[in-house]
Coordinates of N, CA and C in Angstrom, one line a residue:
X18 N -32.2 -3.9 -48.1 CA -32.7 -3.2 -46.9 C -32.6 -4.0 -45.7
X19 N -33.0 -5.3 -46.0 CA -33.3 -6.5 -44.7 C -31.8 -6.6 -44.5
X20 N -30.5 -6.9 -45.3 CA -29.6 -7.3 -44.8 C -28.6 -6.0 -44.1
X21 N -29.0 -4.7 -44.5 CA -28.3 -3.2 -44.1 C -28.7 -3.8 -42.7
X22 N -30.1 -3.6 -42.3 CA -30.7 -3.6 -40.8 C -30.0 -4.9 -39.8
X23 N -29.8 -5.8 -40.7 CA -29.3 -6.6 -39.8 C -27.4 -6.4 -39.3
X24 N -27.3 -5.9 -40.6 CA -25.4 -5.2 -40.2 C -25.8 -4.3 -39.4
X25 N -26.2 -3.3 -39.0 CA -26.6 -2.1 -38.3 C -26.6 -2.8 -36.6
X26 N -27.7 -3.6 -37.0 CA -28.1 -4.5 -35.5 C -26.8 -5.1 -35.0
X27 N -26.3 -5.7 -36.3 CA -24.9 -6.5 -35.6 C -23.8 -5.5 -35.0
X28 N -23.2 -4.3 -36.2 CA -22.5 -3.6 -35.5 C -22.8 -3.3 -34.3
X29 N -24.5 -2.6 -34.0 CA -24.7 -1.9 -32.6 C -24.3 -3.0 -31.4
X30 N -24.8 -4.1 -32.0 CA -24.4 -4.8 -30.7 C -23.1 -5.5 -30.4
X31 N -22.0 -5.4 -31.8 CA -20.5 -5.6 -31.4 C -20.3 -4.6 -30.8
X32 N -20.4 -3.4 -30.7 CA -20.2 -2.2 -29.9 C -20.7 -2.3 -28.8
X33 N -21.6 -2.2 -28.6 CA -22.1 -2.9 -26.9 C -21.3 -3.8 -26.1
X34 N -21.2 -4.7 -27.0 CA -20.6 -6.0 -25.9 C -18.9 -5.5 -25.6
X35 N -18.5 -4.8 -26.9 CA -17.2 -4.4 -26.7 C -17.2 -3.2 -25.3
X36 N -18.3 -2.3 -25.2 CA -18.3 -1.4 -24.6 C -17.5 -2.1 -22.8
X37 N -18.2 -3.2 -22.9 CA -18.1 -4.0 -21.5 C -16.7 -4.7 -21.1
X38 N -15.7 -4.8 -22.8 CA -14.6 -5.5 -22.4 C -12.9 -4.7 -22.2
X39 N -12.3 -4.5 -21.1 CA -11.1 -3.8 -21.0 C -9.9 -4.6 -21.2
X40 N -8.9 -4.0 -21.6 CA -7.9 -4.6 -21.8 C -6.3 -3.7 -22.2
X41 N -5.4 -4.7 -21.8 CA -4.4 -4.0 -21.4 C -3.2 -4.4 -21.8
X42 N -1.9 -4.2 -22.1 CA -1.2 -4.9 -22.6 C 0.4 -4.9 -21.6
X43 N 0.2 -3.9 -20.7 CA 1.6 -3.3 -19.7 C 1.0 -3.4 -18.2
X44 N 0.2 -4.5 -17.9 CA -0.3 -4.7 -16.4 C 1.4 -5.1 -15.7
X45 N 0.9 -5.6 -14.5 CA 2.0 -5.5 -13.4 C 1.9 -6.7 -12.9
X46 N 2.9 -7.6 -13.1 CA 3.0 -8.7 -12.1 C 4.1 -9.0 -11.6
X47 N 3.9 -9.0 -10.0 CA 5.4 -9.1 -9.3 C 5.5 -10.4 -8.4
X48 N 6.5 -11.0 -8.3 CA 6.9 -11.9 -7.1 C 7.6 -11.6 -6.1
X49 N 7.5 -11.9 -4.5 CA 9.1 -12.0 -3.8 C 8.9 -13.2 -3.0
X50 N 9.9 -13.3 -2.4 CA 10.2 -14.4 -1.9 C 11.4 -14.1 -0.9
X51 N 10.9 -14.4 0.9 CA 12.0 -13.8 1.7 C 11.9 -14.8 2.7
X52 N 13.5 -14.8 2.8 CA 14.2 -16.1 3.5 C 15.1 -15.2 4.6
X53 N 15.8 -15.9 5.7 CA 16.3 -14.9 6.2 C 17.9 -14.9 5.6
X54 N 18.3 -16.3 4.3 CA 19.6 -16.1 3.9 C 19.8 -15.0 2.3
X55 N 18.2 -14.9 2.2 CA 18.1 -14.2 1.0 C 17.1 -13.9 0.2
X56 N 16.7 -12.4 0.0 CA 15.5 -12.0 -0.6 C 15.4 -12.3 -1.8
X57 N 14.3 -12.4 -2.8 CA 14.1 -12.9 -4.5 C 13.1 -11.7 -4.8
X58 N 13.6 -10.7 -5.6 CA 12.3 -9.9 -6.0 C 12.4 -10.1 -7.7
X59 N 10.9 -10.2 -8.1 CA 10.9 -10.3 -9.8 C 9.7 -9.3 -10.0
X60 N 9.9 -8.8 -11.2 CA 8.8 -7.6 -11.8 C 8.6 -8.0 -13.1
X61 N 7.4 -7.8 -13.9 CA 7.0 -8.1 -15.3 C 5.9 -7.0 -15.4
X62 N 6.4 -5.8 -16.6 CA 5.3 -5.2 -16.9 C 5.0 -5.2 -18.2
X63 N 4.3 -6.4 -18.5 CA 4.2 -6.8 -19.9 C 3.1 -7.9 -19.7
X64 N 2.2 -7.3 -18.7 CA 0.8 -8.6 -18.7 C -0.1 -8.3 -19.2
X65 N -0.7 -9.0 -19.9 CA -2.0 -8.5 -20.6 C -2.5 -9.4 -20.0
X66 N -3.7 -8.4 -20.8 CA -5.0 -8.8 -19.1 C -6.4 -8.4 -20.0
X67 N -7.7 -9.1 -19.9 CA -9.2 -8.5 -20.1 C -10.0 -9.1 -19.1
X68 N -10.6 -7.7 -19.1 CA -11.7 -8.4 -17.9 C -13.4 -7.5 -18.8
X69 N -14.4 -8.9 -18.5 CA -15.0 -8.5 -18.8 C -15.8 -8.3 -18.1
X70 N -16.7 -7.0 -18.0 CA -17.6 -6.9 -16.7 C -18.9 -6.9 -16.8
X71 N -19.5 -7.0 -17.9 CA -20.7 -8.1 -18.1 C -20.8 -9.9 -17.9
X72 N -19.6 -9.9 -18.4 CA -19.9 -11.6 -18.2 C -19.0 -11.4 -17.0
X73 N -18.7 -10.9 -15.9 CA -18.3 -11.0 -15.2 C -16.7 -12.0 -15.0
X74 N -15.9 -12.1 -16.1 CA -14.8 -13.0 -16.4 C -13.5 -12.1 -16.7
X75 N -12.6 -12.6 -16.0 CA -11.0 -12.1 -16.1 C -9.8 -13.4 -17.1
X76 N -9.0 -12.7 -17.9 CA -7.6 -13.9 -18.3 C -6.6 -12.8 -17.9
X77 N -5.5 -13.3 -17.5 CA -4.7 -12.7 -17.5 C -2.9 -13.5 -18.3
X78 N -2.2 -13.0 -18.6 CA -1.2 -14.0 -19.2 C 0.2 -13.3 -19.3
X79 N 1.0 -14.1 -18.9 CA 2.5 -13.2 -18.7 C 3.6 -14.4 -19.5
X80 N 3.8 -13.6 -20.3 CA 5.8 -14.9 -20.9 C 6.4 -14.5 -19.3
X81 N 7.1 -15.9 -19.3 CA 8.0 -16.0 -18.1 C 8.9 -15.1 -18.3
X82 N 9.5 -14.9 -19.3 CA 10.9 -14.7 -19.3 C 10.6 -13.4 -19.4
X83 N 9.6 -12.5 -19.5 CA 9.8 -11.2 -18.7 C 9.7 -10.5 -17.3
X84 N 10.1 -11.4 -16.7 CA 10.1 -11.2 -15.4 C 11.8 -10.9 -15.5
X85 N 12.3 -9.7 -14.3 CA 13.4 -8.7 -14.6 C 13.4 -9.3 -12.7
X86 N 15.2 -9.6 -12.4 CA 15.7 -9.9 -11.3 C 16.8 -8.5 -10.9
X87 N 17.1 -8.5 -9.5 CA 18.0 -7.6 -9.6 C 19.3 -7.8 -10.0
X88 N 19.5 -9.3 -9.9 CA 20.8 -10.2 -10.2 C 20.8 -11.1 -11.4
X89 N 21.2 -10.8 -12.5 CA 21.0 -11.7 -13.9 C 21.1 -13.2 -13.7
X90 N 21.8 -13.4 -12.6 CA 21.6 -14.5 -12.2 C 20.7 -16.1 -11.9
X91 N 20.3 -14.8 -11.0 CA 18.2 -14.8 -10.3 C 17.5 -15.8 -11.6
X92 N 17.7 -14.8 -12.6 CA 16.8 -14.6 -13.8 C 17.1 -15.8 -14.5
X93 N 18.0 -15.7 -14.8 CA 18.5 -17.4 -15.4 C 18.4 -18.5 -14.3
X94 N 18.6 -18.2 -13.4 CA 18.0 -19.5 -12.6 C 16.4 -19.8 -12.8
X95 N 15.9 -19.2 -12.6 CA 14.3 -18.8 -12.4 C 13.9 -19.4 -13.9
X96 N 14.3 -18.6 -15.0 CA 14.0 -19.5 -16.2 C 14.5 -20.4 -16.7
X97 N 15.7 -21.4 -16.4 CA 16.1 -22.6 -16.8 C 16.2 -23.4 -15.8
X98 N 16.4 -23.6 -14.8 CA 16.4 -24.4 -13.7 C 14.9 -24.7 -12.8
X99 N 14.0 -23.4 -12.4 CA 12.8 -23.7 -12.1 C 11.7 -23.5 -12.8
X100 N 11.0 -22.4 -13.3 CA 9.8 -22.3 -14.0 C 10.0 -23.5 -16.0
X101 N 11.0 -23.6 -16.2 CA 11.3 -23.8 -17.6 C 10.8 -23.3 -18.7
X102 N 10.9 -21.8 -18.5 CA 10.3 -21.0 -19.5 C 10.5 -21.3 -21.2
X103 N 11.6 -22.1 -21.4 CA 11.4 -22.5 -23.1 C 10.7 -23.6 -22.8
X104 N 10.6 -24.7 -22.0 CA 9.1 -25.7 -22.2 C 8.2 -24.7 -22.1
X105 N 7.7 -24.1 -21.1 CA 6.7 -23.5 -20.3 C 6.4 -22.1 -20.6
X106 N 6.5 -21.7 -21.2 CA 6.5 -20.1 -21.9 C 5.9 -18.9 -20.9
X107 N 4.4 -19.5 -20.5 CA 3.9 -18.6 -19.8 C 2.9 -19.0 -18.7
X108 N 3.0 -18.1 -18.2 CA 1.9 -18.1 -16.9 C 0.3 -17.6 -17.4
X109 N -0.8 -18.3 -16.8 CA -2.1 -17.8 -17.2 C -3.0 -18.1 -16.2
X110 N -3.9 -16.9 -16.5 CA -5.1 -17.1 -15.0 C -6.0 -17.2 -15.7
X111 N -7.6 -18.0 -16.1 CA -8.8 -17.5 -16.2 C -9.7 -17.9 -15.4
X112 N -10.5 -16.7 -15.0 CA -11.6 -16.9 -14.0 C -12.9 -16.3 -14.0
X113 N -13.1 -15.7 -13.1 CA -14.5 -14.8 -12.9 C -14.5 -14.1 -11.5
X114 N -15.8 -13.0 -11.9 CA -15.4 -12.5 -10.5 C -17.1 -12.4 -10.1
X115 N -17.3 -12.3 -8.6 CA -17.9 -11.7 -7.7 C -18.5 -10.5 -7.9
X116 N -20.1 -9.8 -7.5 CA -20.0 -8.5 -7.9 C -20.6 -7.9 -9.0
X117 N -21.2 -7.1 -9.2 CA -21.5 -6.3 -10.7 C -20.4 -4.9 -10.2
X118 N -20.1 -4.8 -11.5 CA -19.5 -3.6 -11.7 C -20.6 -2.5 -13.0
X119 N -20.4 -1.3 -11.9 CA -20.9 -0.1 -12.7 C -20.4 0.5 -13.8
X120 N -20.0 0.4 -15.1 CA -19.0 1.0 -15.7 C -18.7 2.6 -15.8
X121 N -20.1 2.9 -15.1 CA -20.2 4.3 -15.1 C -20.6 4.9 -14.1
X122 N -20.2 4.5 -13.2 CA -19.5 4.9 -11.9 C -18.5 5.0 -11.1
X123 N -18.5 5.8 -10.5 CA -16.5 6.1 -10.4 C -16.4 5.6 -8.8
X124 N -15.7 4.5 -8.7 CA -15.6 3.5 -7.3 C -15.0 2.5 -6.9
X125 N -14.7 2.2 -5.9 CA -13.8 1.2 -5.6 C -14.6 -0.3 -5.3
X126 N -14.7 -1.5 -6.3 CA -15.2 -2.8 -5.5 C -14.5 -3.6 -5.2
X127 N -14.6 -4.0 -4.3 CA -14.2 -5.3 -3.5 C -14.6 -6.7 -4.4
X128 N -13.8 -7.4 -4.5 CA -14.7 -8.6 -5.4 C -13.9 -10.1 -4.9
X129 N -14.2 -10.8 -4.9 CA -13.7 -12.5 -4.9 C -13.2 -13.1 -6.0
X130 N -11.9 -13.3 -6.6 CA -12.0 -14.0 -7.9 C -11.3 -15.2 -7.6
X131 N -12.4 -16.1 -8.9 CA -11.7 -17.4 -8.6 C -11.8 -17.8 -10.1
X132 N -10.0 -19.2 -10.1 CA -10.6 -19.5 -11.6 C -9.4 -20.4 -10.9
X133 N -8.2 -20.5 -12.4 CA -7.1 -21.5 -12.3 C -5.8 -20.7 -13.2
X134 N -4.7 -21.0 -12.4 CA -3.6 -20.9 -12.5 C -3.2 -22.1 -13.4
X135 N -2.4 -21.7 -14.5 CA -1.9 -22.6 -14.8 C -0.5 -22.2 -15.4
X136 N 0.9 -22.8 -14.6 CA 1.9 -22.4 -14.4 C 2.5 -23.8 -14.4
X137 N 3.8 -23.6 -15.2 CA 4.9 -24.9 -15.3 C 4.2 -26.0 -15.5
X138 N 3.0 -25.9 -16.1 CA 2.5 -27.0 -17.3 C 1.3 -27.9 -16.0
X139 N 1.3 -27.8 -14.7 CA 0.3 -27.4 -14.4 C -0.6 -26.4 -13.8
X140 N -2.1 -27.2 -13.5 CA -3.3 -26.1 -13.1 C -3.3 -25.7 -11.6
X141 N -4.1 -24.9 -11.1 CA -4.8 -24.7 -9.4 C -5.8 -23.7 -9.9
X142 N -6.7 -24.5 -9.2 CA -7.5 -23.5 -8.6 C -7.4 -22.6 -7.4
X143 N -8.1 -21.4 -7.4 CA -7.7 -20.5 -6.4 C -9.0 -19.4 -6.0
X144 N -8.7 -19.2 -5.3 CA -10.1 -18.1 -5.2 C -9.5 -16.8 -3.8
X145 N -9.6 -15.9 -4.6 CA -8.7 -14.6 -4.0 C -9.4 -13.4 -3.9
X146 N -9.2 -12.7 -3.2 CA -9.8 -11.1 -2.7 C -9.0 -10.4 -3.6
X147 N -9.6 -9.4 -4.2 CA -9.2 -8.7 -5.6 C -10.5 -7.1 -4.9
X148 N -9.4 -6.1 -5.9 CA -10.1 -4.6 -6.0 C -10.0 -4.8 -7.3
X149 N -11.6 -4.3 -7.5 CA -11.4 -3.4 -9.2 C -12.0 -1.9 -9.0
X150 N -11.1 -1.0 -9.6 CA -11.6 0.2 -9.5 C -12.2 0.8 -10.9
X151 N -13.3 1.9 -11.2 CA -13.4 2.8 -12.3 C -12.9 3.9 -11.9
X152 N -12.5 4.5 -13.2 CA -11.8 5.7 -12.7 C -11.8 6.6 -14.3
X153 N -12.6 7.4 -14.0 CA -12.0 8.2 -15.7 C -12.6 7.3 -16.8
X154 N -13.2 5.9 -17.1 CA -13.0 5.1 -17.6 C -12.1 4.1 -17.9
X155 N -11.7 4.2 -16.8 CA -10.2 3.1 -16.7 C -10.6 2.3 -16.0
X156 N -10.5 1.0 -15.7 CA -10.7 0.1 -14.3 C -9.4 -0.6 -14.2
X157 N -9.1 -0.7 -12.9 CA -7.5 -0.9 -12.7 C -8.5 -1.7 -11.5
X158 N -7.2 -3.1 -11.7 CA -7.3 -4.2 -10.9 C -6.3 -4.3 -9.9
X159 N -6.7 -4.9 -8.7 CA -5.0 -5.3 -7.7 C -5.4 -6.3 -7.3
X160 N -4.4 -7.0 -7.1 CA -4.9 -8.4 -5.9 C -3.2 -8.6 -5.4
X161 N -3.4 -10.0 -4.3 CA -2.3 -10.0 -4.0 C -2.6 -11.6 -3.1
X162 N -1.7 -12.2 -3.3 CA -1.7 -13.8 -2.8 C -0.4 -14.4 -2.8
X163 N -0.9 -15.9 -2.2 CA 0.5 -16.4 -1.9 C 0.3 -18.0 -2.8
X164 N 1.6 -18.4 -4.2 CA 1.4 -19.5 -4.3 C 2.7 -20.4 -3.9
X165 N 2.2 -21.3 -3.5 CA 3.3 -22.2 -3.1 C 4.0 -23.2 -4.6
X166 N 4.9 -23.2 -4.9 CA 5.7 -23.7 -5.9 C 5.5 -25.1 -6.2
X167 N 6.0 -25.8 -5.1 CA 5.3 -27.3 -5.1 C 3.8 -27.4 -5.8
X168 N 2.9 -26.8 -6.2 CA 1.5 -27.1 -6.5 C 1.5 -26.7 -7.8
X169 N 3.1 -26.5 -8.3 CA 3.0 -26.1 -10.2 C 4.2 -27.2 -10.2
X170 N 4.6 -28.3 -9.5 CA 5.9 -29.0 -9.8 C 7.2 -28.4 -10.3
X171 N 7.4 -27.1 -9.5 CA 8.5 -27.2 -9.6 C 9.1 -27.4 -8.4
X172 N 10.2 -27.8 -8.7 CA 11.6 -28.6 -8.0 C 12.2 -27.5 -7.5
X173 N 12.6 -27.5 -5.8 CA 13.8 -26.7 -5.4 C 14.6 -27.6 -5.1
X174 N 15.9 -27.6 -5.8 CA 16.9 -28.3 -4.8 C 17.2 -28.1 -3.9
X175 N 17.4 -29.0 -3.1 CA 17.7 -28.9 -1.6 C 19.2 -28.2 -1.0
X176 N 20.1 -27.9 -2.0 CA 21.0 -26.7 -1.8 C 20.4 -25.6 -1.5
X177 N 19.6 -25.1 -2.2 CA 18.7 -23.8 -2.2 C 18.2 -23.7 -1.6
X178 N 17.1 -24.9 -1.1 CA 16.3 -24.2 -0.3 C 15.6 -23.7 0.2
X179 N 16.9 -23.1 1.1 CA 17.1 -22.3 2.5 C 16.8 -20.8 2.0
X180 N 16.7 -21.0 0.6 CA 17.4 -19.3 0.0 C 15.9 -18.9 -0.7
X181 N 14.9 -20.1 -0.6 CA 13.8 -19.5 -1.3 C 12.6 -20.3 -0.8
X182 N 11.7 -19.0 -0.3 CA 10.4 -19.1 0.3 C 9.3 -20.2 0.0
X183 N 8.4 -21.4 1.3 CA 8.0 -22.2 0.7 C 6.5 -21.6 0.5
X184 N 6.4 -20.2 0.6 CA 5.1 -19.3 0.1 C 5.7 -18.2 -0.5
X185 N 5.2 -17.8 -1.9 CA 5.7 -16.7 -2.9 C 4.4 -15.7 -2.7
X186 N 5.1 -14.4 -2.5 CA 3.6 -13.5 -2.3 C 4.1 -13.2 -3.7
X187 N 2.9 -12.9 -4.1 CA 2.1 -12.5 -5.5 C 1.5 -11.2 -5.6
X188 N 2.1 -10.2 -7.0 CA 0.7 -9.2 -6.4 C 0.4 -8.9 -7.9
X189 N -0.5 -8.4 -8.5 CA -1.0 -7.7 -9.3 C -2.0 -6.6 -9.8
X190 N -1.5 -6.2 -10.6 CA -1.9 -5.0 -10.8 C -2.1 -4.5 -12.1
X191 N -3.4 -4.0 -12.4 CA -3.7 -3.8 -14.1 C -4.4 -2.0 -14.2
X192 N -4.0 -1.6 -15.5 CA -4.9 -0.8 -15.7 C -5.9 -0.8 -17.1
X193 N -6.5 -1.0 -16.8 CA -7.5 -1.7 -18.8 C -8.7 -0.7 -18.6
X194 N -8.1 -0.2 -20.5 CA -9.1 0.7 -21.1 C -10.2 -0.2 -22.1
X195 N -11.1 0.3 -22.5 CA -12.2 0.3 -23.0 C -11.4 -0.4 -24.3
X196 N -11.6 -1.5 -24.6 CA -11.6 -2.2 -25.9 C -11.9 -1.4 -26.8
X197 N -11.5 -1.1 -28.1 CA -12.1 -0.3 -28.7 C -12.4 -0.9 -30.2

């Protein structure tokens, strides 16, 4: 009887804590980069992402090499020449945010997140203005920032350039359901 009650207790409360954690597997993360010899746009909708809104903590994580160029080109440059996506596989954020969130209320918050990037094998810290919204039970995240390349060592050669921005705007975008 003593050990039923304590599975009961345990289930109820893995259910609880789960109730609090979202997650996603086809979030949105985009780059561009505009020069006046030449624009760079990249898309990746393959980020997964949890955010939890009791402990108030976000990860987010993308393979490089799903990021999609308009020019095959782009894309092979981008994964073997600068990011080194076979050393370097993937990009990852964990942080925290600003804020309580209602999970059962339907609204838009404003929040602060800060944690560390860690990209091309190194870190940064960062601290960014982010929306999380509820909606339906859904909370979908946006933000949008600028990282400079030099602060993950990668290398532009000086051919290039001219062809690529020494600030990358950043944007992302999630929609994460209820853990289940």
């Amino acid at each position: 009887m003593k050990e039923q009650l304590l599975l009961l207790l345990f289930i109820c409360t893995g259910l609880y804590t789960n109730a609090q954690l979202y997650i996603t597997k086809t979030g949105f993360a985009g780059f561009y980069s505009k020069t006046p010899l030449e624009d760079i746009k990249a898309e990746n909708n393959q980020v997964v992402a949890i955010i939890d809104t009791e402990k108030k903590q976000l990860a987010f994580s993308m393979l490089l090499k799903s990021f999609t160029f308009r020019k095959a080109l782009m894309q092979e440059h981008f994964n073997e020449n600068y990011v080194e996506s076979d050393k370097y596989p993937k990009a990852v954020f964990k942080g925290s945010f600003t804020g309580d969130i209602d999970v059962y209320k339907q609204q838009v918050y404003n929040i602060q997140v800060e944690g560390t990037i860690t990209l091309h094998g190194a870190d940064k810290k960062i601290t960014i203005p982010a929306t999380l919204e509820m909606r339906n039970g859904v909370l979908s995240g946006m933000a949008k920032f600028q990282l400079v390349p030099q602060d993950f060592n990668i290398k532009i050669p000086s051919l290039v350039s001219d062809k690529i921005a020494k600030l990358i705007d950043v944007e992302i975008r999630v929609e994460c359901n209820p853990k289940k």
